[in-house]
Coordinates of C-alpha atoms and ligand atoms in Angstrom, one line a residue:
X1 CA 44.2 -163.1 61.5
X2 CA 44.1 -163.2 57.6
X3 CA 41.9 -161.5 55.9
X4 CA 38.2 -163.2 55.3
X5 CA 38.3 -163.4 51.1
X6 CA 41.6 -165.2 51.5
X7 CA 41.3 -168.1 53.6
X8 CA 43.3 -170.6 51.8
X9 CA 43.3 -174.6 52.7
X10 CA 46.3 -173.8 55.0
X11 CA 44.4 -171.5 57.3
X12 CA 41.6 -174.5 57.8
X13 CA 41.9 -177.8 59.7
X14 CA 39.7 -180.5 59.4
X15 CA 39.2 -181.7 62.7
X16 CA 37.7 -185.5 62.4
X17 CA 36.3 -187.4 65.5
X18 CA 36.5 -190.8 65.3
X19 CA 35.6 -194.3 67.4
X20 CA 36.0 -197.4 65.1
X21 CA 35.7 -196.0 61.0
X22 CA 38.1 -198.0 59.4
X23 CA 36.0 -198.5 56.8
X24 CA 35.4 -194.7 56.5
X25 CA 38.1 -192.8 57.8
X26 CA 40.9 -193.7 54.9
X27 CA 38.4 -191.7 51.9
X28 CA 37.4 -188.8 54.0
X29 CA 41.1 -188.1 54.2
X30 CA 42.2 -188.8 50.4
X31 CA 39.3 -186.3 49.8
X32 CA 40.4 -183.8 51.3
X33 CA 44.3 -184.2 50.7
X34 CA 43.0 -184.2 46.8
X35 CA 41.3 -181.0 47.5
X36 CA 44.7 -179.2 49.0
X37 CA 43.5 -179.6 52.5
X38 CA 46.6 -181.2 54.3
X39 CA 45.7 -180.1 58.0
X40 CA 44.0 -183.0 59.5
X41 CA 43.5 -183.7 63.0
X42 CA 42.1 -187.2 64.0
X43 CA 41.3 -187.3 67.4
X44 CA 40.3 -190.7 67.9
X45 CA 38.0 -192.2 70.7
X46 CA 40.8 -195.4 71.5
X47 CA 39.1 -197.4 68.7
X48 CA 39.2 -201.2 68.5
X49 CA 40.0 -201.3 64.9
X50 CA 42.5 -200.1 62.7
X51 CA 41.5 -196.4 62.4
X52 CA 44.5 -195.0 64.0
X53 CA 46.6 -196.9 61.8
X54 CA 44.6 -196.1 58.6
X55 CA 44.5 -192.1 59.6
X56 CA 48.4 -192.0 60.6
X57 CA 49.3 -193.9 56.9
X58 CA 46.9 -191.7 55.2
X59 CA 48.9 -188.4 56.5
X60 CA 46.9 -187.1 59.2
X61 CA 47.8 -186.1 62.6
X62 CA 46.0 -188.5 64.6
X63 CA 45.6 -188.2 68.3
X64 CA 43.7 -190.1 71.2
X65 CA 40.9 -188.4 73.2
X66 CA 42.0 -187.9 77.2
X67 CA 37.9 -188.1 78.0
X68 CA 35.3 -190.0 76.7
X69 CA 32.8 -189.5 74.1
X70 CA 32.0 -187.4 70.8
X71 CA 31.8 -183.3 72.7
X72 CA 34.7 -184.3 74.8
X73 CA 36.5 -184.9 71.8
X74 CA 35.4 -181.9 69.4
X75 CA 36.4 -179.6 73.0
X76 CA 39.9 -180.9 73.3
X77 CA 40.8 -180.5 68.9
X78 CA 39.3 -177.1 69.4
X79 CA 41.7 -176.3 72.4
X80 CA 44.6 -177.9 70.6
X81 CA 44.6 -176.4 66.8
X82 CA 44.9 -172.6 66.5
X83 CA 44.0 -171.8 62.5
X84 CA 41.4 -169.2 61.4
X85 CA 39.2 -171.5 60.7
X86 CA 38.3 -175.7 61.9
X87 CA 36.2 -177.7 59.9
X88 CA 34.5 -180.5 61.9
X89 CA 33.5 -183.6 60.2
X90 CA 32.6 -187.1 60.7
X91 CA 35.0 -190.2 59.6
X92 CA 32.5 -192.3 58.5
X93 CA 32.1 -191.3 55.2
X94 CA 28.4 -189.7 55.0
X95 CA 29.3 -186.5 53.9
X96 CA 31.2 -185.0 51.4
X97 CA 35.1 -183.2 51.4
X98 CA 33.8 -181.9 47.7
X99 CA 31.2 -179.5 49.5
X100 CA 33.9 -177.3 51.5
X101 CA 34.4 -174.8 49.7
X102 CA 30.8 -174.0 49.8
X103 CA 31.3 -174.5 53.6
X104 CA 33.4 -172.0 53.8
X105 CA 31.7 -169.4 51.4
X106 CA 29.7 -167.8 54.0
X107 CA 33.2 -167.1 56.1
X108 CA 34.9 -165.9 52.7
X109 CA 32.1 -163.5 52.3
X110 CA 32.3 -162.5 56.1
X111 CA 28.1 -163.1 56.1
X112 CA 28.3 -165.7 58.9
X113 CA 31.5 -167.1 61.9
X114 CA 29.6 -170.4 62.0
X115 CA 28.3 -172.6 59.2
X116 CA 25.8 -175.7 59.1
X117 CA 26.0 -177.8 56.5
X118 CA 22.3 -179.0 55.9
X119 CA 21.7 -182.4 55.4
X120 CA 17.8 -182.5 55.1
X121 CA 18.1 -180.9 51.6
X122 CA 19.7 -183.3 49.1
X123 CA 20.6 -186.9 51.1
X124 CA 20.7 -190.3 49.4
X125 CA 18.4 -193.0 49.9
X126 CA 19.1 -195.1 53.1
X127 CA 21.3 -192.1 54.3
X128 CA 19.0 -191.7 57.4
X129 CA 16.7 -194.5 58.6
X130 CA 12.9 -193.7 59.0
X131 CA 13.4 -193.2 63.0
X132 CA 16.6 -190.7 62.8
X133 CA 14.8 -188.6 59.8
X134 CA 11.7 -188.1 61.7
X135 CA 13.8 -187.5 65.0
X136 CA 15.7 -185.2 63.4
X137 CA 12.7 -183.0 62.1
X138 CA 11.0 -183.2 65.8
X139 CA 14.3 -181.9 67.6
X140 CA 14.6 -179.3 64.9
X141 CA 11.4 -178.6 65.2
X142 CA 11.3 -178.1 68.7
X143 CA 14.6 -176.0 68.7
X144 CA 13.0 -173.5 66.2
X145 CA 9.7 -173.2 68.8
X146 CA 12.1 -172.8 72.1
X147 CA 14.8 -170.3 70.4
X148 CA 13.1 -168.7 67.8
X149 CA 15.7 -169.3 65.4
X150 CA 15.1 -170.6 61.5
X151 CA 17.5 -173.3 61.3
X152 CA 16.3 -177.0 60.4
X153 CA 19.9 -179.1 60.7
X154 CA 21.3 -178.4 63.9
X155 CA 22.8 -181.6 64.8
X156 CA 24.6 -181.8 61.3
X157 CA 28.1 -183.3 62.0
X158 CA 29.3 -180.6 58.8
X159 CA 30.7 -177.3 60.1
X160 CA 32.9 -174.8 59.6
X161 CA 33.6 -172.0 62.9
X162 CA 35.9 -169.2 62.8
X163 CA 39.0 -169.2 65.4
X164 CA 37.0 -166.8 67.0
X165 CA 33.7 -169.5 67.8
X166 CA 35.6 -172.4 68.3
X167 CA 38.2 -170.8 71.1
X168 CA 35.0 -169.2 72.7
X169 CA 32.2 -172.3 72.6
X170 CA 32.3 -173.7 76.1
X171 CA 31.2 -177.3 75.4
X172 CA 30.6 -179.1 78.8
X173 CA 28.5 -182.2 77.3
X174 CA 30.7 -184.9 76.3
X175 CA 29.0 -187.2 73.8
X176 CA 26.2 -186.9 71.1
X177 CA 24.4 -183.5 72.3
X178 CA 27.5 -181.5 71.0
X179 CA 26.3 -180.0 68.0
X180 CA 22.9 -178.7 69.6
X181 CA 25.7 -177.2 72.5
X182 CA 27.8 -175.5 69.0
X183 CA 24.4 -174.3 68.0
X184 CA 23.7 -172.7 71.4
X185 CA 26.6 -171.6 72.8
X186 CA 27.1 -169.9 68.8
X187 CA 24.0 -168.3 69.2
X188 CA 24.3 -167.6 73.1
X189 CA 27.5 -165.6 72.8
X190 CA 26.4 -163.5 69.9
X191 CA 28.1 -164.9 66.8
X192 CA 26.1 -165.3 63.2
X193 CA 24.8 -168.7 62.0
X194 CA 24.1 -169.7 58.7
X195 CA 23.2 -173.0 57.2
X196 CA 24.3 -174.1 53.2
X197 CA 22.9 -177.2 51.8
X198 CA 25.4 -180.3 51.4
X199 CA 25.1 -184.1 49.9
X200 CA 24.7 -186.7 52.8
X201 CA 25.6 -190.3 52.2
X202 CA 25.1 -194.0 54.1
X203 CA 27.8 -194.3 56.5
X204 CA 30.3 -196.6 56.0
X205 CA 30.6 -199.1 59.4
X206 CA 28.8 -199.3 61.8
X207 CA 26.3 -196.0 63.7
X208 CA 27.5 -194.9 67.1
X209 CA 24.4 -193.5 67.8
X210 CA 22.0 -195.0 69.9
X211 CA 18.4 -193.6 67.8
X212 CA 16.0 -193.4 70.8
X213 CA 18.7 -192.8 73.9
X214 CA 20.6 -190.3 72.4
X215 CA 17.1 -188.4 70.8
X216 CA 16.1 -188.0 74.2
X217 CA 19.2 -187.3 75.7
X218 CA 19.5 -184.8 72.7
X219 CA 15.9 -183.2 73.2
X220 CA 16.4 -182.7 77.1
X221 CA 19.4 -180.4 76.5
X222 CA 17.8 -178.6 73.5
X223 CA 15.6 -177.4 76.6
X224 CA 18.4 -177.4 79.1
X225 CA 20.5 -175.1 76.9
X226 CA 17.7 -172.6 76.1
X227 CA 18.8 -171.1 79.9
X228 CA 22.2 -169.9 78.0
X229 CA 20.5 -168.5 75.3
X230 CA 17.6 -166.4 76.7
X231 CA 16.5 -167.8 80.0
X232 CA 13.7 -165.5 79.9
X233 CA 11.8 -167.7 77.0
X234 CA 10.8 -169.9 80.0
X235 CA 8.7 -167.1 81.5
X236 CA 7.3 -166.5 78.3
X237 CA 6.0 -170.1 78.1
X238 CA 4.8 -170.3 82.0
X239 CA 3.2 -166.4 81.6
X240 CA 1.1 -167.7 78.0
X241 CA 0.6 -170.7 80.6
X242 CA -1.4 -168.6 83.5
X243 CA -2.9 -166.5 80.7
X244 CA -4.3 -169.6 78.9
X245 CA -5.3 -171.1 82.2
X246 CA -7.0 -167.5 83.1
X247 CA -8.7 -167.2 79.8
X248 CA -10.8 -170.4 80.8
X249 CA -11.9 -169.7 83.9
X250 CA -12.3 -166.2 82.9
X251 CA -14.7 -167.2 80.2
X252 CA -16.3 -169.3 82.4
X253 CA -17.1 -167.2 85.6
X254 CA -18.2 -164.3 83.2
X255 CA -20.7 -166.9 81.2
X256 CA -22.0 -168.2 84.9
X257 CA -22.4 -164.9 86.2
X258 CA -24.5 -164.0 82.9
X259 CA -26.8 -166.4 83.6
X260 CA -26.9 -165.3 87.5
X261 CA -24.6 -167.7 89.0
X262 CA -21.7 -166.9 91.0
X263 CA -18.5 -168.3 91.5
X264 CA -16.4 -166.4 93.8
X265 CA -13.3 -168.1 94.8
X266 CA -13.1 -169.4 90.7
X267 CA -13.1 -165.3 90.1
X268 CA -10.4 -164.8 92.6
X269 CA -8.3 -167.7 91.3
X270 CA -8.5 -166.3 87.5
X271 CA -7.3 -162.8 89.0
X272 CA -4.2 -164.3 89.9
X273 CA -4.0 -166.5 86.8
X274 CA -3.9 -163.3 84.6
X275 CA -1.8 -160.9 87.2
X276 CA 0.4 -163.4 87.6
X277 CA 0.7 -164.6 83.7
X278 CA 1.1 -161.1 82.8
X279 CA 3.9 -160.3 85.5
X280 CA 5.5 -163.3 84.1
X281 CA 5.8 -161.5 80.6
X282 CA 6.7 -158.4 82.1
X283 CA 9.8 -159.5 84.0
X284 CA 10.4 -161.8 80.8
X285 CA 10.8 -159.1 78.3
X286 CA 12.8 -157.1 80.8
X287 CA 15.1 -160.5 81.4
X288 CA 14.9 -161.1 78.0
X289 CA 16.0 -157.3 77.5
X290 CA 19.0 -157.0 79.5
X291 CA 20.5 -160.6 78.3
X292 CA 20.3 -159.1 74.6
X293 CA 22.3 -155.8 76.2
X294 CA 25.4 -158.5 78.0
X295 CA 25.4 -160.5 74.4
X296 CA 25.9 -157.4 72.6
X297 CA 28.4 -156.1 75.3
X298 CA 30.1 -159.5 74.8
X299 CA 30.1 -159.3 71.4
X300 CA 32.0 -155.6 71.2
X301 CA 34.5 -156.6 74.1
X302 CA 35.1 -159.5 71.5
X303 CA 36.3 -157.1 68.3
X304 CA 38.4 -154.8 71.0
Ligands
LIG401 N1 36.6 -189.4 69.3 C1 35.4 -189.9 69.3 N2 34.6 -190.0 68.2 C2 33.4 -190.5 68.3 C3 32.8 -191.0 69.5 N3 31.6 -191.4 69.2 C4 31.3 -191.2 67.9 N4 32.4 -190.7 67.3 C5 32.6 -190.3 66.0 O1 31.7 -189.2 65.7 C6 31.2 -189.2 64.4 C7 29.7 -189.3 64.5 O2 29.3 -190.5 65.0 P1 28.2 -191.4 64.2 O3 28.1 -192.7 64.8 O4 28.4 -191.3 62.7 O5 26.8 -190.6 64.6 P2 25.8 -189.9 63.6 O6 26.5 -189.3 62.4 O7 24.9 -189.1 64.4 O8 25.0 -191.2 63.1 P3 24.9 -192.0 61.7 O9 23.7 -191.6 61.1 O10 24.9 -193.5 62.1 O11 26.1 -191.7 60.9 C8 31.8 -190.5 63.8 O12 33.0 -190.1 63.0 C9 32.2 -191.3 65.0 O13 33.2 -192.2 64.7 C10 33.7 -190.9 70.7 O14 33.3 -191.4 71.8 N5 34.9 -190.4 70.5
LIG402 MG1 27.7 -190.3 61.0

């Protein structure tokens, strides 16, 4: 593998999903053929329109998806190209060729094998409509409370992995919950994460995205996913659970009795309440211990 400091554009390919961007595709490639980045791989989604054509004139290699749907198509360009680094990016136009190099800083540098470009920071006007702004924040939002980690664009199309991420992300979702399965699966086996501001644009042609189905859809595995992380969060929340649920009672029995009233089975059930809440964290943390120990194990088998 070359050497961090000297990726140059030949060691990067810009892998570009596609499903009808005629309107888009044609500038994201000039861009980056401007820029010195000639390794392009469209995988296309059997569009309608005249993407194929537009990619294949514009220089790019341009192939059609065997499966269905956005993640099927980032998991087959990842198992076909073989540089040090892929760059994924959308054809539609919203965001901006100009911003890899700063993309790739954080690999130059060797600070982080996976970068987000963050579109929350600096996007134009009409770039995201109300609904996909706020349900961006919420999933974000709720992906910071499950895993505990300080990222705030997750499902940002932008990104740049290292050979080493994308040949060892196992993607098994096929359409728009991809990006929160790079973020996991990243995370999950160990690798750094870092996320560097970029522009974000209107899209050129028409969204893909379906705002409310794929949000949900989106949100479920954000939960779904936290089992490959650290499945032991989920004790966590059902131990704070009993504890909470304990706490009550608790209160209440002990303010009853003060005032001489008894409530024995109430007393009985808030024993088990806190025993059991508690045993929850305690097999948690010991769960949550051992998965650190197989990430890290992971991780050195990895540089071997
Ligand atoms: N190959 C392939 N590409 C797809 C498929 N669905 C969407 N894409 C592409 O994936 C990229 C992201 O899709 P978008 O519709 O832009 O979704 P988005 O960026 O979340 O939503 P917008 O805010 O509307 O841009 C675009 O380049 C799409 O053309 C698919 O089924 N197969
Ligand atoms: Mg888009």
């Amino acid at each position: 593998m070359t050497k961090k400091q000297d990726i140059t554009p030949e060691d990067v390919t810009i892998i570009i999903p596609t499903l009808n961007e005629e309107e888009g595709i044609g500038k994201v490639i000039d861009a980056f053929k401007k820029l010195g980045y000639g390794n392009i791989l469209v995988i296309d989604g059997n569009s309608k329109d005249r993407t194929r054509e537009v990619a294949g004139e514009k220089g790019a290699k341009v192939i059609v998806q065997s499966g269905k749907g956005k993640g099927q198509a980032v998991a087959e360009a990842f198992s076909m190209v073989d540089t040090d680094v892929a760059v994924l990016i959308d054809g539609d136009g919203t965001y901006d060729p100009n911003d890899i190099e700063e993309m790739l800083e954080p690999i130059r540098r060797g600070v982080a094998e996976h970068v987000i470009g963050n579109r929350l920071v600096n996007f134009e006007d009409g770039a995201f409509t109300r609904l996909n702004l706020f349900g961006n924040k919420v999933l974000n939002w709720l992906f910071r409370f499950l895993y505990g980690v300080e990222l705030y664009d997750i499902l940002s199309g932008y990104r740049a992995l290292t050979r080493d991420v994308y040949k060892n992300v196992n993607l098994l979702k096929h359409g728009f919950e991809v990006e929160a399965e790079l973020t996991v699966e990243t995370l999950a086996n160990g690798f750094s994460i870092i996320e560097v501001p970029i522009n974000y644009h209107r899209r050129h042609g028409d969204t893909k995205l379906s705002p409310l189905g794929d949000g949900l859809r989106i949100g479920r595995t954000i939960a779904e996913l936290l089992v490959r992380y650290n499945p032991a969060k989920y004790l966590y929340f059902l131990g704070v659970f009993f504890l909470l649920l304990g706490f009550i009672s608790g209160v209440y029995v002990v303010y009853e009795w003060l005032n001489h009233v008894s409530h024995d089975l109430l007393a009985i059930v808030t024993a088990i309440l806190v025993l059991g809440g508690v045993q929850f964290l305690v097999i948690g943390f010991v769960m949550s211990y051992m998965f650190k120990v197989m990430v890290e194990i992971k991780r050195s088998m990895r540089q071997k």
